[in-house]
């Protein structure tokens, strides 16, 4: 759930820090006070589209931060694990900075992420519903997803189907590629085989190029190296110079004397170390000279080998590891094509088998969806009755075929008959705005316990209703709050009264600038605010007594709806 929200220089909000609680919270205040601006800020925090207009006049950027806690089982945890972002169930921080240049800085727990990643995480935390935003209901292509959310078992079957579908697509692609252009298929086979043979013939070793370059340098400078080694060895060991021998004589001369003086012993040890080190060096130089043998053909071999590697690099990669990676890639492709092309009948049989398995799984998924659809229809009817749409008939219509799609063989659209005697038609075309609000609320009541979204936000979804319908909407929103934290902007006293917490949004002019502030109401302040909402004008003792009674009745209803 959303624990804390921090807003800086956003629209008419200069600075706002607010702590939220679990269950149901309402935000009330005069029209234009800035209630929806808070919801806009949360929408941006969830990855919504930003604009310069959101940045407060005179500021260089707007900053929005949200502190969330997560339930033990949450889709958010899986996404964070996939992203490699460390998290604690007690603390998940989303942050978004909007700059006038259009630049966005997004962070999750202090780690910079792109906007797509922020949206991916934010959508699992915040679910916003506005009075004109019934996207899922207004777009039939999304109805199948809503149906699948109703029953977790469908998700299991859908994943099994998608695995079968991927295999089917692969077999279909192989068959179509071969049948579409057999000549091109054969040419591709020949090219792959040629490239594989060329790379295999080179018999490349991963570090071979570096070793050959080093050897070429030595061969190019053979005479210089040999002359230097020979001169060094002669200086150390010949009869005229004999540096090693003379150093040995000096060491022997000091051997007896060093026993009588610590200083001489130190000198003796240094000469001794130098003598044995020079002996080792002379031995190493001798070994290098013995190993050096001029082979005029070897330089040609090295240069030819380097030219071969250079030619392969021009064709297949920047270095030998990339060439070998490319080799393994085309080897796999060739193996698949040879296996597929070895016997056309086998390929067609494999395609037919993959299609059958995918279609069988799609039919199994269809049967499960139809069963769940009947359960959803019954549950939606029950919820609509409580929202005073008891005459409405809700139905899940299937338009199924044998054509396989990523979602199976089903297309689903919600239909409704709002009044007896009328034709049943697509919900997106038949239902009015007020009816859509209630249908959306009915579905949200049903899905809230399955979706796992930590914070559900209703932005004036109760607009245009009153009386008993308003009371029914209030009860439904309170029921949703049993499964998830709910934040609700409302002008209805029934909705405000049934909430667990109430905040008042106020707009003031300070030093010539408009600013919005938020304040959590005390029990006494709630009575005054509800009295204002009831009267719409002057608050009297009568409206206060009505507000007290409304709060008492709301408490009784809240306890009933959540038991």
PDB file of C-alpha atoms in Angstrom, residues 9 55-56 58-62 98-101:
ATOM      1  CA  UNK A   9       6.600  21.954  -7.440  1.00  0.00           C
ATOM      2  CA  UNK A  55       5.854  21.746 -13.425  1.00  0.00           C
ATOM      3  CA  UNK A  56       4.989  24.627 -11.101  1.00  0.00           C
ATOM      4  CA  UNK A  58       9.118  29.289 -11.654  1.00  0.00           C
ATOM      5  CA  UNK A  59      10.456  25.808 -10.829  1.00  0.00           C
ATOM      6  CA  UNK A  60      12.985  23.895 -12.919  1.00  0.00           C
ATOM      7  CA  UNK A  61      11.550  20.488 -12.140  1.00  0.00           C
ATOM      8  CA  UNK A  62       8.747  18.646 -10.373  1.00  0.00           C
ATOM      9  CA  UNK A  98      10.148  15.953 -14.456  1.00  0.00           C
ATOM     10  CA  UNK A  99      12.351  18.640 -16.029  1.00  0.00           C
ATOM     11  CA  UNK A 100      11.264  21.479 -18.267  1.00  0.00           C
ATOM     12  CA  UNK A 101      13.546  20.115 -20.983  1.00  0.00           C
TER      13      UNK A 101
END
